Every structure is written in C-alpha cells, then in structure tokens.
Tab-separated table of C-alpha atoms in Angstrom:
chain	number	residue	atom	x	y	z
A	1	UNK	CA	-49.125	-14.878	2.900
A	2	UNK	CA	-46.323	-17.328	3.648
A	3	UNK	CA	-45.227	-17.258	0.007
A	4	UNK	CA	-44.556	-13.509	0.254
A	5	UNK	CA	-42.272	-13.972	3.250
A	6	UNK	CA	-40.473	-16.818	1.521
A	7	UNK	CA	-39.772	-14.570	-1.466
A	8	UNK	CA	-38.650	-11.723	0.783
A	9	UNK	CA	-36.430	-14.057	2.790
A	10	UNK	CA	-34.894	-15.499	-0.371
A	11	UNK	CA	-34.184	-11.961	-1.613
A	12	UNK	CA	-32.655	-11.064	1.772
A	13	UNK	CA	-30.555	-14.238	1.856
A	14	UNK	CA	-29.320	-13.649	-1.697
A	15	UNK	CA	-28.083	-10.176	-0.771
A	16	UNK	CA	-26.425	-11.512	2.390
A	17	UNK	CA	-24.628	-14.173	0.355
A	18	UNK	CA	-23.442	-11.721	-2.298
A	19	UNK	CA	-22.216	-9.247	0.288
A	20	UNK	CA	-20.292	-12.032	2.062
A	21	UNK	CA	-18.459	-12.582	-1.225
A	22	UNK	CA	-17.866	-8.808	-1.532
A	23	UNK	CA	-16.374	-8.399	1.955
A	24	UNK	CA	-14.363	-11.599	1.519
A	25	UNK	CA	-12.745	-9.988	-1.548
A	26	UNK	CA	-12.108	-6.781	0.439
A	27	UNK	CA	-10.300	-8.434	3.339
A	28	UNK	CA	-8.900	-11.676	1.939
A	29	UNK	CA	-6.333	-11.364	-0.867
A	30	UNK	CA	-5.088	-14.944	-1.305
A	31	UNK	CA	-7.744	-17.140	-2.981
A	32	UNK	CA	-7.216	-20.845	-2.577
A	33	UNK	CA	-8.612	-21.663	-6.025
A	34	UNK	CA	-7.606	-20.261	-9.398
A	35	UNK	CA	-10.985	-20.508	-11.074
A	36	UNK	CA	-12.809	-17.132	-11.075
A	37	UNK	CA	-16.003	-18.980	-10.188
A	38	UNK	CA	-14.790	-19.511	-6.601
A	39	UNK	CA	-16.282	-16.144	-5.651
A	40	UNK	CA	-19.771	-17.227	-6.583
A	41	UNK	CA	-19.234	-20.549	-4.850
A	42	UNK	CA	-18.850	-18.587	-1.608
A	43	UNK	CA	-22.253	-16.979	-2.149
A	44	UNK	CA	-23.850	-20.248	-3.283
A	45	UNK	CA	-22.674	-22.351	-0.332
A	46	UNK	CA	-23.617	-19.656	2.177
A	47	UNK	CA	-27.053	-19.175	0.607
A	48	UNK	CA	-27.846	-22.892	0.782
A	49	UNK	CA	-26.778	-23.104	4.444
A	50	UNK	CA	-28.707	-20.001	5.540
A	51	UNK	CA	-31.854	-20.965	3.625
A	52	UNK	CA	-31.805	-24.495	5.027
A	53	UNK	CA	-31.414	-23.382	8.639
A	54	UNK	CA	-34.106	-20.719	8.216
A	55	UNK	CA	-36.871	-22.865	6.727
A	56	UNK	CA	-36.004	-26.429	7.694
A	57	UNK	CA	-35.048	-26.057	11.352
A	58	UNK	CA	-36.736	-24.847	14.489
A	59	UNK	CA	-33.704	-23.031	15.857
A	60	UNK	CA	-35.196	-19.587	15.433
A	61	UNK	CA	-32.755	-16.958	16.678
A	62	UNK	CA	-30.291	-19.683	17.674
A	63	UNK	CA	-29.467	-20.110	13.987
A	64	UNK	CA	-27.393	-16.885	14.010
A	65	UNK	CA	-24.359	-18.261	15.904
A	66	UNK	CA	-24.438	-21.135	13.409
A	67	UNK	CA	-24.405	-18.645	10.520
A	68	UNK	CA	-21.348	-16.943	12.017
A	69	UNK	CA	-19.427	-20.217	12.237
A	70	UNK	CA	-20.506	-21.236	8.718
A	71	UNK	CA	-19.517	-17.843	7.248
A	72	UNK	CA	-16.038	-17.881	8.788
A	73	UNK	CA	-15.451	-21.513	7.778
A	74	UNK	CA	-16.524	-20.777	4.188
A	75	UNK	CA	-14.119	-17.839	3.940
A	76	UNK	CA	-11.292	-19.949	5.388
A	77	UNK	CA	-12.024	-22.746	2.896
A	78	UNK	CA	-11.887	-20.429	-0.102
A	79	UNK	CA	-8.994	-18.201	1.056
A	80	UNK	CA	-5.482	-18.866	2.313
A	81	UNK	CA	-5.487	-15.716	4.449
A	82	UNK	CA	-5.153	-15.953	8.216
A	83	UNK	CA	-8.131	-16.833	10.373
A	84	UNK	CA	-7.957	-13.262	11.702
A	85	UNK	CA	-8.757	-11.868	8.274
A	86	UNK	CA	-11.671	-14.285	7.839
A	87	UNK	CA	-13.102	-13.522	11.284
A	88	UNK	CA	-13.046	-9.741	10.839
A	89	UNK	CA	-14.316	-10.032	7.258
A	90	UNK	CA	-17.388	-11.915	8.492
A	91	UNK	CA	-17.863	-9.651	11.523
A	92	UNK	CA	-17.941	-6.576	9.282
A	93	UNK	CA	-20.288	-8.355	6.854
A	94	UNK	CA	-22.652	-9.476	9.603
A	95	UNK	CA	-22.839	-6.097	11.318
A	96	UNK	CA	-23.202	-4.105	8.085
A	97	UNK	CA	-25.512	-6.488	6.244
A	98	UNK	CA	-27.621	-7.844	9.102
A	99	UNK	CA	-27.374	-6.002	12.417
A	100	UNK	CA	-27.361	-2.339	11.296
A	101	UNK	CA	-30.249	-2.612	8.764
A	102	UNK	CA	-32.461	-4.756	11.041
A	103	UNK	CA	-31.705	-2.609	14.101
A	104	UNK	CA	-32.484	0.652	12.318
A	105	UNK	CA	-35.581	-0.912	10.719
A	106	UNK	CA	-36.892	-2.177	14.039
A	107	UNK	CA	-36.137	1.152	15.737
A	108	UNK	CA	-37.904	3.186	13.035
A	109	UNK	CA	-41.006	0.982	12.856
A	110	UNK	CA	-41.493	0.775	16.615
A	111	UNK	CA	-40.545	4.332	17.541
A	112	UNK	CA	-41.476	6.636	14.679
A	113	UNK	CA	-44.185	4.734	12.833
A	114	UNK	CA	-45.756	3.404	16.033
A	115	UNK	CA	-46.718	0.166	14.338
A	116	UNK	CA	-46.572	-3.364	15.602
A	117	UNK	CA	-43.386	-4.782	14.068
A	118	UNK	CA	-44.224	-8.473	14.549
A	119	UNK	CA	-46.818	-10.518	12.697
A	120	UNK	CA	-47.599	-14.214	12.902
A	121	UNK	CA	-47.860	-16.293	9.758
A	122	UNK	CA	-48.758	-19.887	10.419
A	123	UNK	CA	-46.509	-21.118	13.227
A	124	UNK	CA	-43.715	-18.575	12.568
A	125	UNK	CA	-43.185	-14.956	13.584
A	126	UNK	CA	-41.954	-12.386	11.072
A	127	UNK	CA	-41.342	-8.657	10.880
A	128	UNK	CA	-43.935	-6.743	8.879
A	129	UNK	CA	-43.371	-7.248	5.165
A	130	UNK	CA	-42.976	-3.458	4.623
A	131	UNK	CA	-39.979	-3.452	6.954
A	132	UNK	CA	-38.114	-5.888	4.679
A	133	UNK	CA	-37.957	-3.319	1.873
A	134	UNK	CA	-36.892	-0.571	4.280
A	135	UNK	CA	-34.175	-2.820	5.763
A	136	UNK	CA	-33.019	-3.814	2.289
A	137	UNK	CA	-32.571	-0.152	1.331
A	138	UNK	CA	-30.585	0.485	4.536
A	139	UNK	CA	-28.534	-2.649	3.820
A	140	UNK	CA	-27.548	-1.535	0.320
A	141	UNK	CA	-26.679	1.974	1.536
A	142	UNK	CA	-24.493	0.795	4.437
A	143	UNK	CA	-22.749	-1.802	2.256
A	144	UNK	CA	-21.868	0.839	-0.351
A	145	UNK	CA	-20.431	3.128	2.337
A	146	UNK	CA	-18.414	0.440	4.131
A	147	UNK	CA	-17.278	-1.174	0.864
A	148	UNK	CA	-15.756	2.112	-0.278
A	149	UNK	CA	-13.925	2.346	3.045
A	150	UNK	CA	-12.648	-1.239	2.971
A	151	UNK	CA	-12.157	-2.038	-0.719
A	152	UNK	CA	-8.504	-0.990	-0.764
A	153	UNK	CA	-7.702	-2.660	2.535
A	154	UNK	CA	-4.431	-4.559	2.190
A	155	UNK	CA	-3.179	-4.846	5.760
A	156	UNK	CA	-2.880	-8.097	7.661
A	157	UNK	CA	-4.686	-8.086	11.003
A	158	UNK	CA	-2.916	-9.419	14.050
A	159	UNK	CA	-4.483	-11.464	16.828
A	160	UNK	CA	-4.620	-8.541	19.258
A	161	UNK	CA	-6.427	-6.403	16.681
A	162	UNK	CA	-8.890	-9.198	15.958
A	163	UNK	CA	-9.459	-9.876	19.676
A	164	UNK	CA	-10.377	-6.246	20.414
A	165	UNK	CA	-12.770	-6.085	17.452
A	166	UNK	CA	-14.305	-9.456	18.328
A	167	UNK	CA	-14.999	-8.415	21.925
A	168	UNK	CA	-16.997	-5.418	20.654
A	169	UNK	CA	-18.686	-7.630	18.036
A	170	UNK	CA	-19.755	-10.216	20.616
A	171	UNK	CA	-21.115	-7.492	22.886
A	172	UNK	CA	-23.238	-6.019	20.097
A	173	UNK	CA	-24.222	-9.462	18.839
A	174	UNK	CA	-25.492	-10.425	22.305
A	175	UNK	CA	-27.939	-7.512	22.297
A	176	UNK	CA	-28.976	-8.316	18.750
A	177	UNK	CA	-29.414	-11.988	19.650
A	178	UNK	CA	-31.647	-11.108	22.578
A	179	UNK	CA	-33.880	-8.845	20.460
A	180	UNK	CA	-34.060	-11.370	17.634
A	181	UNK	CA	-34.929	-14.177	20.065
A	182	UNK	CA	-37.850	-12.184	21.445
A	183	UNK	CA	-39.002	-11.391	17.909
A	184	UNK	CA	-38.630	-14.769	16.193
A	185	UNK	CA	-39.022	-17.212	19.061
A	186	UNK	CA	-41.467	-15.348	21.319
A	187	UNK	CA	-43.217	-13.013	18.860
A	188	UNK	CA	-42.661	-9.945	21.054
A	189	UNK	CA	-40.773	-6.681	20.633
A	190	UNK	CA	-37.969	-5.501	22.922
A	191	UNK	CA	-37.931	-2.101	24.583
A	192	UNK	CA	-36.815	0.855	22.495
A	193	UNK	CA	-33.634	1.248	24.564
A	194	UNK	CA	-32.435	-2.191	23.419
A	195	UNK	CA	-32.838	-1.246	19.766
A	196	UNK	CA	-30.935	1.989	20.367
A	197	UNK	CA	-28.075	0.077	22.003
A	198	UNK	CA	-28.273	-2.451	19.170
A	199	UNK	CA	-27.594	0.366	16.669
A	200	UNK	CA	-24.824	1.944	18.761
A	201	UNK	CA	-22.647	-1.182	19.041
A	202	UNK	CA	-22.149	-1.703	15.271
A	203	UNK	CA	-21.322	1.975	14.875
A	204	UNK	CA	-18.808	1.724	17.710
A	205	UNK	CA	-17.384	-1.379	16.047
A	206	UNK	CA	-16.904	0.464	12.758
A	207	UNK	CA	-15.243	3.410	14.506
A	208	UNK	CA	-12.912	0.998	16.287
A	209	UNK	CA	-12.299	-0.818	12.997
A	210	UNK	CA	-11.282	2.459	11.305
A	211	UNK	CA	-8.936	3.159	14.216
A	212	UNK	CA	-7.370	-0.307	13.840
A	213	UNK	CA	-7.133	0.239	10.087
A	214	UNK	CA	-5.323	3.543	10.620
A	215	UNK	CA	-3.013	1.927	13.171
A	216	UNK	CA	-2.177	-0.818	10.689
A	217	UNK	CA	-1.444	1.829	8.040
A	218	UNK	CA	0.913	3.678	10.386
A	219	UNK	CA	2.542	0.388	11.355
A	220	UNK	CA	3.085	-0.455	7.694
A	221	UNK	CA	4.484	3.019	6.962
A	222	UNK	CA	6.886	2.693	9.883
A	223	UNK	CA	8.077	-0.649	8.539
A	224	UNK	CA	8.590	0.803	5.084
A	225	UNK	CA	10.406	3.840	6.497
A	226	UNK	CA	12.795	1.559	8.379
A	227	UNK	CA	13.470	-0.427	5.206
A	228	UNK	CA	14.049	2.763	3.224
A	229	UNK	CA	16.442	4.130	5.837
A	230	UNK	CA	18.308	0.817	5.903
A	231	UNK	CA	18.505	0.807	2.104
A	232	UNK	CA	19.754	4.406	1.969
A	233	UNK	CA	22.271	3.743	4.731
A	234	UNK	CA	23.533	0.686	2.864
A	235	UNK	CA	23.892	2.780	-0.297
A	236	UNK	CA	25.744	5.499	1.612
A	237	UNK	CA	28.052	3.002	3.308
A	238	UNK	CA	28.873	1.626	-0.134
A	239	UNK	CA	29.858	5.050	-1.473
A	240	UNK	CA	31.849	5.820	1.661
A	241	UNK	CA	33.769	2.538	1.310
A	242	UNK	CA	34.321	3.329	-2.365
A	243	UNK	CA	35.686	6.727	-1.378
A	244	UNK	CA	38.259	5.149	0.942
A	245	UNK	CA	39.246	2.652	-1.737
A	246	UNK	CA	39.510	5.421	-4.327
A	247	UNK	CA	41.815	7.425	-2.100
A	248	UNK	CA	44.121	4.444	-1.715
A	249	UNK	CA	44.119	3.734	-5.433
A	250	UNK	CA	44.726	7.393	-6.282
A	251	UNK	CA	47.698	7.380	-3.952
A	252	UNK	CA	49.108	4.317	-5.739
A	253	UNK	CA	48.435	5.860	-9.147
A	254	UNK	CA	50.137	9.098	-8.068
A	255	UNK	CA	53.260	7.172	-7.085
A	256	UNK	CA	53.039	5.160	-10.306
A	257	UNK	CA	52.903	8.369	-12.287
A	258	UNK	CA	56.147	9.561	-10.698
A	259	UNK	CA	57.787	6.160	-11.269
A	260	UNK	CA	56.768	6.263	-14.920
A	261	UNK	CA	58.328	9.707	-15.342
A	262	UNK	CA	61.643	8.431	-13.939
A	263	UNK	CA	61.409	5.288	-16.067
A	264	UNK	CA	60.714	7.349	-19.183
A	265	UNK	CA	63.928	9.298	-18.716
A	266	UNK	CA	66.006	6.149	-18.396
A	267	UNK	CA	64.677	4.009	-21.229
A	268	UNK	CA	66.377	3.607	-24.580
A	269	UNK	CA	64.075	1.131	-26.320
A	270	UNK	CA	61.213	2.514	-28.501
A	271	UNK	CA	59.036	-0.453	-27.527
A	272	UNK	CA	59.530	0.313	-23.827
A	273	UNK	CA	58.789	3.987	-24.457
A	274	UNK	CA	55.532	3.051	-26.138
A	275	UNK	CA	54.507	0.876	-23.160
A	276	UNK	CA	55.321	3.699	-20.747
A	277	UNK	CA	53.266	6.178	-22.784
A	278	UNK	CA	50.308	3.808	-22.771
A	279	UNK	CA	50.531	3.390	-18.995
A	280	UNK	CA	50.752	7.153	-18.563
A	281	UNK	CA	47.614	7.585	-20.672
A	282	UNK	CA	45.749	5.082	-18.493
A	283	UNK	CA	46.867	6.848	-15.319
A	284	UNK	CA	45.837	10.216	-16.732
A	285	UNK	CA	42.434	8.792	-17.728
A	286	UNK	CA	41.925	7.470	-14.222
A	287	UNK	CA	42.711	10.826	-12.635
A	288	UNK	CA	40.519	12.647	-15.148
A	289	UNK	CA	37.191	12.782	-13.281
A	290	UNK	CA	34.983	15.522	-11.904
A	291	UNK	CA	36.171	17.338	-8.805
A	292	UNK	CA	32.987	18.751	-7.287
A	293	UNK	CA	34.328	19.825	-3.910
A	294	UNK	CA	32.650	16.924	-2.160
A	295	UNK	CA	34.389	13.535	-1.883
A	296	UNK	CA	31.217	11.410	-1.715
A	297	UNK	CA	29.707	13.209	-4.704
A	298	UNK	CA	32.941	12.691	-6.691
A	299	UNK	CA	32.644	8.942	-6.137
A	300	UNK	CA	28.948	8.865	-7.060
A	301	UNK	CA	29.521	10.794	-10.296
A	302	UNK	CA	32.530	8.663	-11.202
A	303	UNK	CA	30.640	5.419	-10.693
A	304	UNK	CA	27.537	6.597	-12.531
A	305	UNK	CA	29.731	7.905	-15.376
A	306	UNK	CA	31.269	4.454	-15.754
A	307	UNK	CA	27.810	2.853	-15.650
A	308	UNK	CA	26.513	5.308	-18.278
A	309	UNK	CA	29.517	4.655	-20.513
A	310	UNK	CA	28.908	0.891	-20.328
A	311	UNK	CA	25.296	1.476	-21.407
A	312	UNK	CA	26.305	3.849	-24.219
A	313	UNK	CA	24.822	6.894	-22.516
A	314	UNK	CA	26.416	10.328	-22.904
A	315	UNK	CA	26.659	11.811	-19.394
A	316	UNK	CA	27.591	15.495	-19.106
A	317	UNK	CA	28.453	16.840	-15.667
A	318	UNK	CA	28.790	20.428	-14.524
A	319	UNK	CA	28.718	20.299	-10.753
A	320	UNK	CA	30.178	22.781	-8.285
A	321	UNK	CA	29.676	21.756	-4.680
A	322	UNK	CA	32.435	23.900	-3.167
A	323	UNK	CA	31.284	25.577	0.005
A	324	UNK	CA	28.157	23.451	0.266
A	325	UNK	CA	28.883	21.769	3.561
A	326	UNK	CA	25.459	21.882	5.212
A	327	UNK	CA	24.021	18.884	3.318
A	328	UNK	CA	24.742	15.579	4.997
A	329	UNK	CA	26.609	12.930	2.955
A	330	UNK	CA	23.682	10.504	3.272
A	331	UNK	CA	21.355	13.057	1.658
A	332	UNK	CA	23.857	13.753	-1.127
A	333	UNK	CA	23.910	10.027	-1.809
A	334	UNK	CA	20.112	9.891	-1.801
A	335	UNK	CA	19.647	12.817	-4.174
A	336	UNK	CA	22.349	12.127	-6.756
A	337	UNK	CA	22.364	8.340	-6.492
A	338	UNK	CA	18.613	7.959	-7.031
A	339	UNK	CA	18.399	10.804	-9.534
A	340	UNK	CA	21.109	9.377	-11.784
A	341	UNK	CA	19.793	5.814	-11.429
A	342	UNK	CA	16.370	6.989	-12.645
A	343	UNK	CA	17.927	8.934	-15.544
A	344	UNK	CA	20.078	5.973	-16.622
A	345	UNK	CA	17.126	3.605	-16.417
A	346	UNK	CA	14.986	5.941	-18.571
A	347	UNK	CA	17.831	6.413	-21.097
A	348	UNK	CA	18.233	2.655	-21.553
A	349	UNK	CA	14.783	2.498	-23.131
A	350	UNK	CA	15.798	4.964	-25.864
A	351	UNK	CA	17.771	4.477	-29.084
A	352	UNK	CA	21.514	4.877	-28.557
A	353	UNK	CA	21.678	8.228	-30.364
A	354	UNK	CA	19.118	9.712	-27.940
A	355	UNK	CA	20.755	8.559	-24.721
A	356	UNK	CA	21.991	11.740	-23.067
A	357	UNK	CA	21.989	12.882	-19.457
A	358	UNK	CA	22.912	16.328	-18.150
A	359	UNK	CA	23.737	17.028	-14.503
A	360	UNK	CA	24.105	20.667	-13.439
A	361	UNK	CA	24.623	21.866	-9.885
A	362	UNK	CA	25.647	25.262	-8.564
A	363	UNK	CA	24.714	28.283	-6.509
A	364	UNK	CA	22.136	30.673	-7.946
A	365	UNK	CA	21.645	33.730	-5.748
A	366	UNK	CA	20.738	32.257	-2.339
A	367	UNK	CA	19.845	28.810	-3.597
A	368	UNK	CA	21.626	25.599	-4.456
A	369	UNK	CA	20.244	24.371	-7.783
A	370	UNK	CA	20.414	20.684	-8.723
A	371	UNK	CA	19.212	19.717	-12.193
A	372	UNK	CA	19.198	16.215	-13.693
A	373	UNK	CA	17.904	16.096	-17.260
A	374	UNK	CA	17.490	13.213	-19.672
A	375	UNK	CA	15.622	12.446	-22.865
A	376	UNK	CA	12.363	10.629	-22.351
A	377	UNK	CA	9.483	8.968	-24.136
A	378	UNK	CA	5.788	9.532	-23.516
A	379	UNK	CA	5.757	6.450	-21.241
A	380	UNK	CA	8.372	8.076	-19.012
A	381	UNK	CA	6.001	10.843	-17.983
A	382	UNK	CA	5.204	10.820	-14.277
A	383	UNK	CA	2.036	8.967	-13.381
A	384	UNK	CA	0.399	7.496	-10.320
A	385	UNK	CA	2.546	4.384	-10.511
A	386	UNK	CA	5.761	4.945	-8.594
A	387	UNK	CA	8.005	2.981	-10.913
A	388	UNK	CA	8.147	1.009	-14.133
A	389	UNK	CA	10.457	-1.615	-12.622
A	390	UNK	CA	9.308	-5.070	-11.690
A	391	UNK	CA	9.896	-4.671	-7.963
A	392	UNK	CA	7.804	-1.655	-7.047
A	393	UNK	CA	8.808	-1.639	-3.396
A	394	UNK	CA	12.578	-1.796	-3.908
A	395	UNK	CA	12.763	0.762	-6.691
A	396	UNK	CA	9.701	2.926	-6.264
A	397	UNK	CA	10.883	5.197	-3.474
A	398	UNK	CA	13.564	7.120	-5.402
A	399	UNK	CA	11.621	10.340	-5.949
A	400	UNK	CA	9.962	10.253	-2.522
A	401	UNK	CA	13.313	9.737	-0.815
A	402	UNK	CA	14.801	12.616	-2.804
A	403	UNK	CA	11.866	14.799	-1.761
A	404	UNK	CA	12.437	13.916	1.877
A	405	UNK	CA	16.158	14.633	1.580
A	406	UNK	CA	15.509	18.039	-0.025
A	407	UNK	CA	12.755	18.792	2.476
A	408	UNK	CA	15.179	18.436	5.385
A	409	UNK	CA	16.809	21.656	4.151
A	410	UNK	CA	13.510	23.407	3.236
A	411	UNK	CA	14.150	22.549	-0.398
A	412	UNK	CA	11.658	21.727	-3.125
A	413	UNK	CA	11.762	19.044	-5.799
A	414	UNK	CA	9.890	19.400	-9.083
A	415	UNK	CA	9.700	17.192	-12.163
A	416	UNK	CA	8.381	17.766	-15.643
A	417	UNK	CA	8.455	15.940	-18.941
A	418	UNK	CA	7.839	17.944	-22.088
A	419	UNK	CA	9.205	18.095	-25.609
A	420	UNK	CA	11.016	14.814	-25.058
A	421	UNK	CA	12.968	16.047	-22.012
A	422	UNK	CA	12.519	14.892	-18.437
A	423	UNK	CA	13.830	17.468	-15.972
A	424	UNK	CA	14.221	16.904	-12.241
A	425	UNK	CA	15.066	20.083	-10.379
A	426	UNK	CA	15.821	20.687	-6.705
A	427	UNK	CA	16.152	24.126	-5.142
A	428	UNK	CA	17.599	24.310	-1.634
A	429	UNK	CA	17.991	27.661	0.149
A	430	UNK	CA	21.522	28.454	1.289
A	431	UNK	CA	21.439	29.885	4.781
C-alpha cells in the first residue's frame, strides 16, 4: 500500500512544484536568468526539496515552515523582483495549492462522508487515498480561478501591503499547521470547527489580496494621472510662452513693415528696392497665418503648420473659434496639440503625395464641431494598443486625454478609419 501513497505524493508534489512556477511568473516579472529553462528549474529544485523532506526526514508537519522558506528563497534566486513580491507569490501559491484543497478535502470527508480521514501505513499516517484525488481536483480548480485573477498582475507590492497579507497568512497557516500536526504526527483528526476556520482564513486572505490589488491599481492610476497632468501643463506652458514671444515678434515685424514702407519711398537703387521687396515678402509671409479667435490656438496651428511643412505634409485649416470662450486654454492645447501630433505622425508613414491633413472647427447649431482628418493605412486603424510609438506611456495617452478634455464640457469624441481616411471628431454642446 505504501507504493500507492508514494505515487500519489509524487503526483501531488509535481503539481505543487509546477504551480509554484506558475505563480512565480504571475507575480515576478524580472527573471534573473535569460534561458527559458529557468522556469522549469524552479519546479525541479522545489520538487527535490519537498520530496526529500517528505520521505527522508521525520519532521512530519514541521516540514511545512521549511517548505515556505525554501519556496521564497527559490523565487528570490530565480527573480530579481523585491522580496515582497516573492513572499506574496509563495503565500498565494501555498494557500491556493495546499491549504484550500486539503482543508476542503478534510472538511468534506469528515463532515459529509462521515469517514475516518486518517489511515496508518507502516510507521506513517496518511489521509485516505480517495481524498488525494478529491483534493487534486479542488487544487486544479482553485489554481485556474486564482491564476486568471493574478495573471495580469503588474503592480509592485510595498512592505506595508506585504505585512498585512503575511499577518493573515500566518494566522491561517497556524490553524493549518495544528490540524496537519494532529493528522501526520499524531494520526488523529481535529474538530470540524478547526477545518471550517482553516477554510475561512485562505478565503479571507484572497479577499484581502484583491483589495490590496485594487488599491495598487488605484495608486498606479493616480501616479499616471499626475504625470499626464504635469505633461499637459508643461505643453500648455510651452504654448503660452510661445504666444508671448509671438506677440513681441509680431510687434517688431509690424514696426519693420512701416520702416520698410518709408525706406521704399526713399530709395533710388534697383538693387536696394529688390532687397526691400524681399524683406516685405518675408514679413507678409510671417503675418499670414490663421486667426481663429483664440490666441493659444493660433500659436498651436502655426507651430503644427510649420512642422507639417517640414515633413512635406499638406495641412489645411478652417477654424473659427470666435465666441468660444468657455473652453479652458489647457483643454484647447490638449485637444488640438494631441490631435495634430497624431495626424502628423500617421501622415509620416505615407508616401509624400498622400500626406494631407484637414482641420475644421466651427459652430453647428448648438454644438462646437472639431474635426481632424488625415489619410491612413490599414495599420493606422484603432486597436487595443494605445500607440504605435516606442514609448507607450509617454505617447499613448493622446486620445484618452482628448476624451477627458471633451468630457469636461459634456462633449463626445469619436474616431473612425475607413476608405483610407482617419477622422477624429469632437462635438461639444454650446450652452
């Protein structure tokens, strides 16, 4: 009969080892070794340690604290992540893979099936062999559920988060340790109430873990929001500084224009006349830009027009912002700055003859309509990825920031790409 329990224990240890690797991948994102085989090394080393302590030592239930230390050390050896990540990764693995299945199995066999859970084989005590298969089924089910919850986890745990989770883990582990000691070392079964408490603690741990996970998500979102606001504010400050500089330069150019008119009347040399005409043409070209009715928007369109011209992109602008004074300058910068940046970036990927951008803004009935249109390829169609640029974080918030800016005024942003045209449209009600 001992051979059967050895096979069952090997099967159980194999699943524990594999699931340690699985939860290590979920929580730890910085492997210390480049070889893809490192994942299986985690399972292999853990399997050898657990099997050795189970069959070649007399520790009985006392082996479990050793397993915890070994598991955490193995994860820390194979990953560069913080010790907090390794601790919580193993705590989740131990509760999901060991405590929950064995607790539910013991509870079911002693309460509902009314069978003696413990049998003696030689000098060792084991749970009934039927319970191993039941516990294995529970183990696989709980691992699938928790894996789907944790597989996209990307947040770094802090010490205070780890401490709270570990306190709950130690409390539940103490009950589990007591029940396992009575089973393995003494060959007796604990009272039903202990098995019920043994099941409750892991469930409470997982609820607390989900709360911590949600807190970490909110913390990360707050950090990103602050960075976005700082980035948008920096962009707005840039345009505002440009506006002040433009006003000074325009004043100088206006005076220069008058001086050139006086100089033109007093010159006699054809060469000098030609120079004056050339200077007048440059002054006229400088003053020839879109007057939208909003100073910040004028600067944005002027700068983006120059950028488009440098990249051989034909930019057509028909913007009337007169009387639109309820939109804050920062939001104007967010909408038009990001919208034109995206259109210019998309146009750069096209042949020169297809590089065209159209910007139209005006009042339609009781709405302010903003349309930015550019030619596009099939790859430019919106997808789940926020951006095609290398730095996803720095450049991937354009559309979302524009949506937030429009949403402040109960506006809606829509995008579509069809027949080779990408159209971004914003409708904002005019109160």
